Coordinates of N, CA and C in Angstrom, one line a residue:
M1 N 1.2 -1.1 0.0 CA 0.1 -0.4 0.0 C 0.9 1.2 0.0
Y2 N 0.3 2.1 -0.7 CA 1.3 3.3 -0.8 C 0.4 4.4 0.1
V3 N 1.3 5.4 0.7 CA 0.8 6.6 1.4 C 1.3 7.9 0.6
C4 N -0.1 8.5 0.8 CA 0.4 10.0 0.3 C 0.0 11.2 1.6
L5 N 0.9 11.8 2.0 CA 1.0 12.6 3.2 C 1.1 14.0 2.8
S6 N 0.2 14.7 3.5 CA -0.4 16.2 2.8 C -0.2 16.7 3.9
S7 N 0.3 17.8 4.3 CA 0.6 19.0 5.4 C -0.4 20.5 5.5
G8 N 0.2 20.6 6.4 CA -0.1 21.5 6.9 C 0.9 23.2 6.6
H9 N 1.6 22.9 5.5 CA 2.7 23.9 5.2 C 2.3 25.5 4.7
R10 N 1.7 24.8 3.7 CA 0.9 25.5 2.6 C -0.2 25.9 2.6
P11 N -1.3 26.9 2.4 CA -2.6 26.6 2.7 C -3.7 25.8 1.7
R12 N -2.7 25.3 0.6 CA -3.4 24.5 -0.9 C -2.8 22.9 -0.1
Y13 N -2.1 22.5 0.7 CA -1.5 21.5 1.4 C -3.0 21.0 2.6
L14 N -3.2 22.3 3.0 CA -4.6 21.4 4.2 C -5.9 21.3 3.6
R15 N -6.2 22.2 2.3 CA -7.0 22.1 1.4 C -7.3 20.7 0.7
D16 N -5.6 20.4 0.3 CA -6.2 18.8 0.3 C -6.8 17.8 0.9
V17 N -6.5 18.1 1.9 CA -6.8 17.4 3.2 C -8.2 17.3 3.3
A18 N -8.8 18.8 3.6 CA -10.1 18.7 4.0 C -10.9 18.3 2.5
R19 N -10.7 18.4 1.2 CA -11.2 17.8 0.3 C -11.6 16.6 0.5
A20 N -10.1 15.7 1.1 CA -10.0 14.1 1.0 C -11.8 13.7 1.9
L21 N -11.6 14.7 2.9 CA -12.3 14.6 4.3 C -13.8 14.8 3.7
A22 N -14.3 15.7 2.9 CA -15.5 16.3 2.5 C -15.8 15.1 1.2
L23 N -14.9 15.0 0.2 CA -15.4 14.5 -0.9 C -16.3 13.3 -0.5
P24 N -17.3 12.7 -1.5 CA -18.0 11.4 -1.3 C -17.1 10.9 -2.2
P25 N -17.5 9.7 -2.0 CA -16.9 8.2 -2.1 C -16.8 8.5 -3.7
G26 N -16.3 7.6 -4.6 CA -15.9 7.9 -5.7 C -15.2 9.2 -6.6
M27 N -14.9 10.2 -6.0 CA -14.9 11.4 -6.3 C -13.5 11.4 -7.0
W28 N -12.8 12.4 -7.5 CA -11.4 11.9 -7.6 C -10.8 13.4 -7.0
L29 N -9.6 12.9 -6.3 CA -8.8 14.1 -5.7 C -7.5 14.1 -6.4
Y30 N -6.7 15.6 -6.6 CA -5.5 15.5 -7.4 C -4.3 15.9 -6.1
F31 N -3.5 15.0 -6.1 CA -2.7 15.5 -5.7 C -1.4 16.0 -6.3
R32 N -0.1 16.8 -5.8 CA 1.3 16.5 -6.8 C 2.7 16.5 -5.8
Y33 N 3.3 16.2 -6.4 CA 4.5 16.3 -5.6 C 5.8 16.5 -6.6
E34 N 6.4 17.4 -5.7 CA 7.7 17.6 -6.8 C 8.8 16.2 -6.0
R35 N 9.8 16.0 -7.3 CA 10.2 14.4 -7.1 C 10.9 14.5 -5.8
G36 N 11.4 15.8 -5.3 CA 12.5 15.8 -4.0 C 11.6 14.8 -3.1
W37 N 10.3 15.0 -3.2 CA 9.5 15.0 -1.7 C 8.8 13.3 -1.8
I38 N 9.3 12.5 -3.1 CA 8.5 11.5 -3.2 C 10.0 10.2 -2.6
A39 N 9.4 8.7 -2.4 CA 10.3 8.0 -2.0 C 11.0 7.5 -3.2
D40 N 12.3 7.1 -2.9 CA 13.2 6.6 -4.5 C 12.4 5.1 -4.7
E41 N 12.3 4.1 -3.8 CA 11.6 3.2 -5.0 C 10.3 3.6 -5.2
V42 N 9.4 4.4 -5.2 CA 8.4 5.4 -5.8 C 8.8 6.1 -7.7
R43 N 10.0 6.5 -7.2 CA 10.4 7.4 -8.0 C 11.4 6.7 -9.3
D44 N 11.5 5.7 -8.5 CA 12.0 4.6 -9.9 C 10.8 3.6 -10.3
K45 N 9.8 3.4 -10.2 CA 8.6 3.4 -11.0 C 8.3 4.4 -12.0
L46 N 8.2 5.6 -11.1 CA 7.8 6.8 -11.9 C 8.5 7.0 -13.6
D47 N 9.9 6.5 -13.8 CA 10.9 7.0 -14.4 C 11.0 6.2 -15.8
K48 N 10.2 4.6 -15.4 CA 9.7 4.4 -17.1 C 8.4 3.4 -17.0
E49 N 7.7 4.5 -17.9 CA 6.2 4.4 -18.6 C 5.9 3.0 -18.2
R50 N 6.3 1.6 -18.8 CA 5.8 0.5 -17.7 C 5.8 0.3 -16.6
T51 N 6.4 0.5 -16.0 CA 6.4 0.2 -14.3 C 5.2 1.4 -14.0
R52 N 5.3 2.7 -14.8 CA 4.6 3.5 -14.3 C 3.1 3.2 -14.1
R53 N 2.8 2.3 -15.6 CA 1.5 2.0 -15.5 C 1.1 0.8 -14.0
T54 N 2.0 0.4 -13.6 CA 1.8 -0.9 -12.9 C 1.3 -0.4 -11.6
L55 N 1.7 0.9 -11.1 CA 0.7 1.6 -10.2 C -0.7 2.3 -9.9
H56 N -1.3 2.0 -11.2 CA -2.5 2.2 -11.7 C -3.0 1.4 -10.6
G57 N -4.4 1.5 -10.0 CA -5.3 0.5 -9.4 C -4.6 0.2 -7.8
E58 N -3.6 0.8 -7.6 CA -2.4 0.4 -6.0 C -3.9 1.2 -5.0
R59 N -3.8 0.3 -4.3 CA -4.3 1.0 -3.1 C -3.3 2.5 -2.2
V60 N -3.8 3.5 -1.8 CA -3.2 4.4 -0.7 C -3.9 4.9 -0.2
L61 N -3.2 5.3 1.1 CA -3.7 5.9 2.5 C -3.2 7.5 2.0
I62 N -4.5 7.7 2.2 CA -4.5 9.8 2.2 C -4.3 9.9 4.2
A63 N -3.0 10.6 4.1 CA -2.9 10.9 5.6 C -2.4 12.1 5.8
Y64 N -2.3 13.2 7.0 CA -2.3 14.6 7.2 C -1.3 14.6 7.9
I65 N 0.1 15.2 8.0 CA 1.3 15.1 8.6 C 1.2 16.2 9.7
D66 N 1.1 16.3 10.8 CA 1.3 17.8 11.5 C 2.7 17.9 11.9
Q67 N 3.4 18.9 11.3 CA 5.0 19.1 11.2 C 5.0 20.3 11.8
H68 N 4.1 20.9 12.7 CA 4.0 21.9 13.5 C 5.3 22.3 14.2
P69 N 6.3 23.1 13.6 CA 7.0 23.9 14.5 C 7.5 23.5 16.1
S70 N 6.2 23.6 16.9 CA 6.0 23.1 17.9 C 6.6 21.8 18.2
R71 N 6.2 21.0 17.2 CA 6.0 19.4 17.7 C 7.9 18.7 17.7
S72 N 8.4 18.2 18.6 CA 9.3 17.5 18.6 C 9.1 16.3 17.2
A73 N 8.1 15.5 17.4 CA 8.2 14.4 16.3 C 6.8 14.8 15.6
F74 N 7.0 14.5 14.0 CA 5.4 14.6 13.4 C 4.8 13.6 13.5
E75 N 3.5 13.7 13.5 CA 2.2 12.5 13.9 C 1.5 12.8 12.6
I76 N 1.3 11.3 12.1 CA 0.5 11.6 10.9 C -0.8 10.9 11.5
V77 N -1.9 11.5 10.5 CA -3.4 11.5 10.9 C -3.6 11.1 9.9
P78 N -3.8 9.2 10.0 CA -4.9 8.8 8.9 C -6.3 9.2 8.2
C79 N -6.4 10.0 7.1 CA -8.0 10.6 6.6 C -8.7 9.3 5.8
R80 N -8.3 9.0 4.5 CA -8.8 8.6 3.9 C -8.5 7.5 3.0
F81 N -9.0 6.1 2.1 CA -8.5 5.3 1.7 C -8.6 5.9 0.1
A82 N -7.8 5.2 -1.0 CA -7.7 6.2 -2.4 C -7.4 4.9 -3.3
T83 N -7.9 5.1 -4.5 CA -7.2 3.6 -5.4 C -6.6 5.0 -6.3
L84 N -5.2 5.0 -6.8 CA -4.4 5.6 -7.6 C -4.9 5.3 -9.4
V85 N -5.8 6.4 -9.6 CA -6.4 5.9 -11.1 C -5.2 6.3 -12.2
N86 N -5.0 7.4 -12.0 CA -3.6 7.6 -12.7 C -2.6 8.7 -12.4
V87 N -1.4 7.6 -12.7 CA -0.1 8.9 -11.9 C 0.8 9.7 -13.5
S88 N 1.0 10.8 -13.5 CA 2.0 11.2 -15.2 C 3.6 12.0 -14.2
A89 N 4.6 11.8 -14.8 CA 5.2 12.3 -14.2 C 5.9 13.2 -15.4
V90 N 6.2 14.5 -15.1 CA 6.4 15.3 -15.9 C 7.4 16.5 -15.1
G91 N 8.7 16.4 -16.1 CA 9.8 17.4 -15.4 C 10.2 16.8 -14.1
Q92 N 9.7 17.7 -13.0 CA 10.3 17.6 -11.3 C 8.9 17.0 -10.7
T93 N 8.3 16.8 -11.5 CA 6.5 17.0 -10.5 C 5.9 15.2 -11.2
A94 N 5.3 14.9 -10.0 CA 5.0 13.4 -10.5 C 2.6 14.0 -10.1
S95 N 1.9 13.9 -10.6 CA 0.3 14.3 -10.6 C -0.7 12.6 -10.4
L96 N -0.6 13.1 -9.2 CA -1.8 11.6 -9.1 C -2.9 11.9 -9.4
R97 N -4.0 11.0 -9.7 CA -5.5 11.4 -9.8 C -5.8 10.5 -8.9
L98 N -6.9 10.1 -7.7 CA -6.9 9.5 -6.8 C -8.9 9.4 -6.8
Q99 N -9.2 8.4 -6.9 CA -11.1 8.0 -6.7 C -10.7 8.1 -4.9
L100 N -11.8 8.2 -4.6 CA -11.8 8.2 -2.8 C -12.5 6.8 -2.8
E101 N -12.2 6.5 -1.5 CA -13.2 5.5 -0.9 C -13.4 5.8 0.4
E102 N -13.2 4.7 1.6 CA -13.9 5.2 2.5 C -12.4 5.6 3.2
F103 N -13.6 6.1 4.8 CA -12.2 6.7 5.9 C -11.9 5.8 6.2
A104 N -10.3 6.1 7.0 CA -9.7 6.0 7.7 C -9.5 6.3 8.8
H105 N -9.2 5.5 10.1 CA -9.4 6.0 11.6 C -8.3 5.3 12.0
A106 N -7.4 6.2 12.8 CA -6.4 5.0 13.8 C -7.0 5.3 15.3
A107 N -7.9 4.5 15.7 CA -7.9 4.8 17.4 C -7.4 4.5 18.4
D108 N -5.8 4.4 18.2 CA -4.3 4.9 18.8 C -3.3 5.1 18.0
L109 N -3.8 6.7 18.1 CA -2.6 7.5 17.1 C -1.5 7.3 17.4
A110 N -1.1 6.7 18.6 CA 0.4 6.7 18.8 C 0.7 5.6 18.3
R111 N 0.1 4.6 18.6 CA 0.5 2.9 18.0 C 0.2 2.8 16.2
F112 N -0.2 3.6 15.7 CA -0.5 4.1 14.6 C 0.9 4.5 13.9
N113 N 1.3 5.5 14.4 CA 2.4 6.3 14.2 C 3.4 5.5 14.3
D114 N 3.6 4.4 15.2 CA 5.2 3.7 15.5 C 5.0 2.3 14.9
E115 N 3.6 2.1 14.3 CA 3.7 0.7 13.6 C 4.1 1.2 11.9
L116 N 3.7 2.8 11.5 CA 4.0 3.4 10.2 C 5.1 3.1 10.3
G117 N 5.7 3.8 11.2 CA 7.4 4.5 11.0 C 8.2 2.8 11.1
D118 N 7.7 1.7 11.8 CA 8.5 0.0 11.6 C 8.2 0.4 9.9
K119 N 7.5 0.5 9.4 CA 6.3 -0.2 8.0 C 7.2 0.6 6.8
A120 N 7.1 2.2 7.4 CA 7.5 3.0 6.5 C 8.9 3.7 6.8
H121 N 9.8 3.4 5.6 CA 11.0 4.1 5.8 C 11.4 5.6 5.0
N122 N 11.9 6.3 5.8 CA 12.1 7.7 5.6 C 10.9 9.0 4.8
L123 N 9.7 8.3 6.2 CA 9.2 9.4 6.8 C 9.4 10.8 6.9
P124 N 9.1 11.8 6.1 CA 9.2 12.9 6.7 C 9.9 13.5 8.2
H125 N 10.5 13.9 8.0 CA 11.2 14.3 9.7 C 12.2 15.6 9.9
R126 N 12.6 15.9 11.0 CA 13.1 17.4 11.5 C 14.7 17.0 11.1
A127 N 15.6 17.7 10.4 CA 16.9 17.0 10.7 C 17.8 19.0 10.9
G128 N 18.0 18.8 11.8 CA 19.0 20.4 11.8 C 18.0 21.8 11.2
G129 N 16.7 21.7 11.5 CA 16.4 22.8 10.9 C 14.8 21.8 9.8
E130 N 15.7 21.8 9.0 CA 15.6 20.9 7.7 C 14.6 20.1 7.9
I131 N 13.2 20.3 7.3 CA 12.5 18.6 6.6 C 13.1 17.7 6.0
N132 N 13.1 16.8 6.0 CA 13.8 15.7 4.9 C 12.7 14.6 5.0
G133 N 12.6 13.9 4.2 CA 12.0 12.2 3.8 C 11.3 12.6 2.7
A134 N 10.4 11.4 2.8 CA 9.2 11.7 1.2 C 7.8 11.5 1.7
Y135 N 7.1 12.4 1.0 CA 5.5 12.4 1.4 C 4.7 11.8 0.3
W136 N 5.3 10.9 -0.7 CA 4.7 9.6 -1.2 C 5.2 8.8 -1.2
L137 N 5.2 7.5 -0.1 CA 6.0 6.5 0.2 C 5.4 5.2 -0.2
N138 N 5.6 4.1 0.0 CA 5.2 2.4 0.2 C 5.5 2.3 1.1
I139 N 4.7 1.3 1.7 CA 4.7 0.6 3.1 C 5.1 -1.0 2.7
D140 N 6.4 -0.9 2.8 CA 7.2 -2.1 3.1 C 6.6 -3.5 3.0
S141 N 5.4 -3.5 4.4 CA 5.4 -4.9 4.8 C 4.0 -5.0 4.5
G142 N 3.4 -4.4 3.8 CA 1.6 -4.3 3.2 C 1.2 -3.4 4.5
P143 N -0.1 -4.0 4.4 CA -1.6 -2.8 4.8 C -1.0 -2.8 6.9
L144 N -1.1 -2.0 7.7 CA -1.3 -2.2 8.8 C -2.0 -2.9 9.5
P145 N -2.0 -3.6 10.4 CA -2.8 -4.2 10.6 C -4.3 -3.9 11.0
A146 N -5.3 -4.2 11.0 CA -6.8 -4.0 11.1 C -7.0 -3.3 12.5
R147 N -6.1 -4.1 13.1 CA -6.8 -3.6 14.9 C -5.7 -2.2 15.3
V148 N -5.3 -1.3 14.2 CA -4.6 0.2 14.2 C -5.4 0.7 13.7
L149 N -5.7 0.4 12.1 CA -6.3 1.2 11.0 C -7.1 0.7 11.2
T150 N -8.5 1.4 11.4 CA -10.0 1.1 10.9 C -10.6 1.7 9.7
V151 N -11.5 0.9 9.2 CA -12.0 1.7 8.0 C -13.8 2.3 8.5
S152 N -13.9 3.3 7.9 CA -15.6 3.7 8.3 C -16.4 4.2 7.2

């Protein structure tokens, strides 16, 4: 499963989270990522059209990442599941068209973040005042356990 993170760093990113929560199932939502914010293994798939097409139909977890400067560690809040309908890579950006599905919920947010951190390498983090990591990434070990992440 892929994870697509959106932050509150810019108003547009925060509106993406609001749209992900507000739109009914079946609607499309568009995300765009600069290549530097995409995990290496995902970028490798984007670079060749044949492997880029294998991304179509993949399950995605849309999540909000709270990276407020007052937080020592970022907190990720699951929002919604989606299917990746289309992805295009042009220049230094990738555009994703996501078809929204059911809502995602973590009853124990701390546990969800711990397990996500165990399964997803290179999550965004603060290093020397800079933010590093990937906002579109793959969870190596498959989906998170149902006891941590539920749908509604």
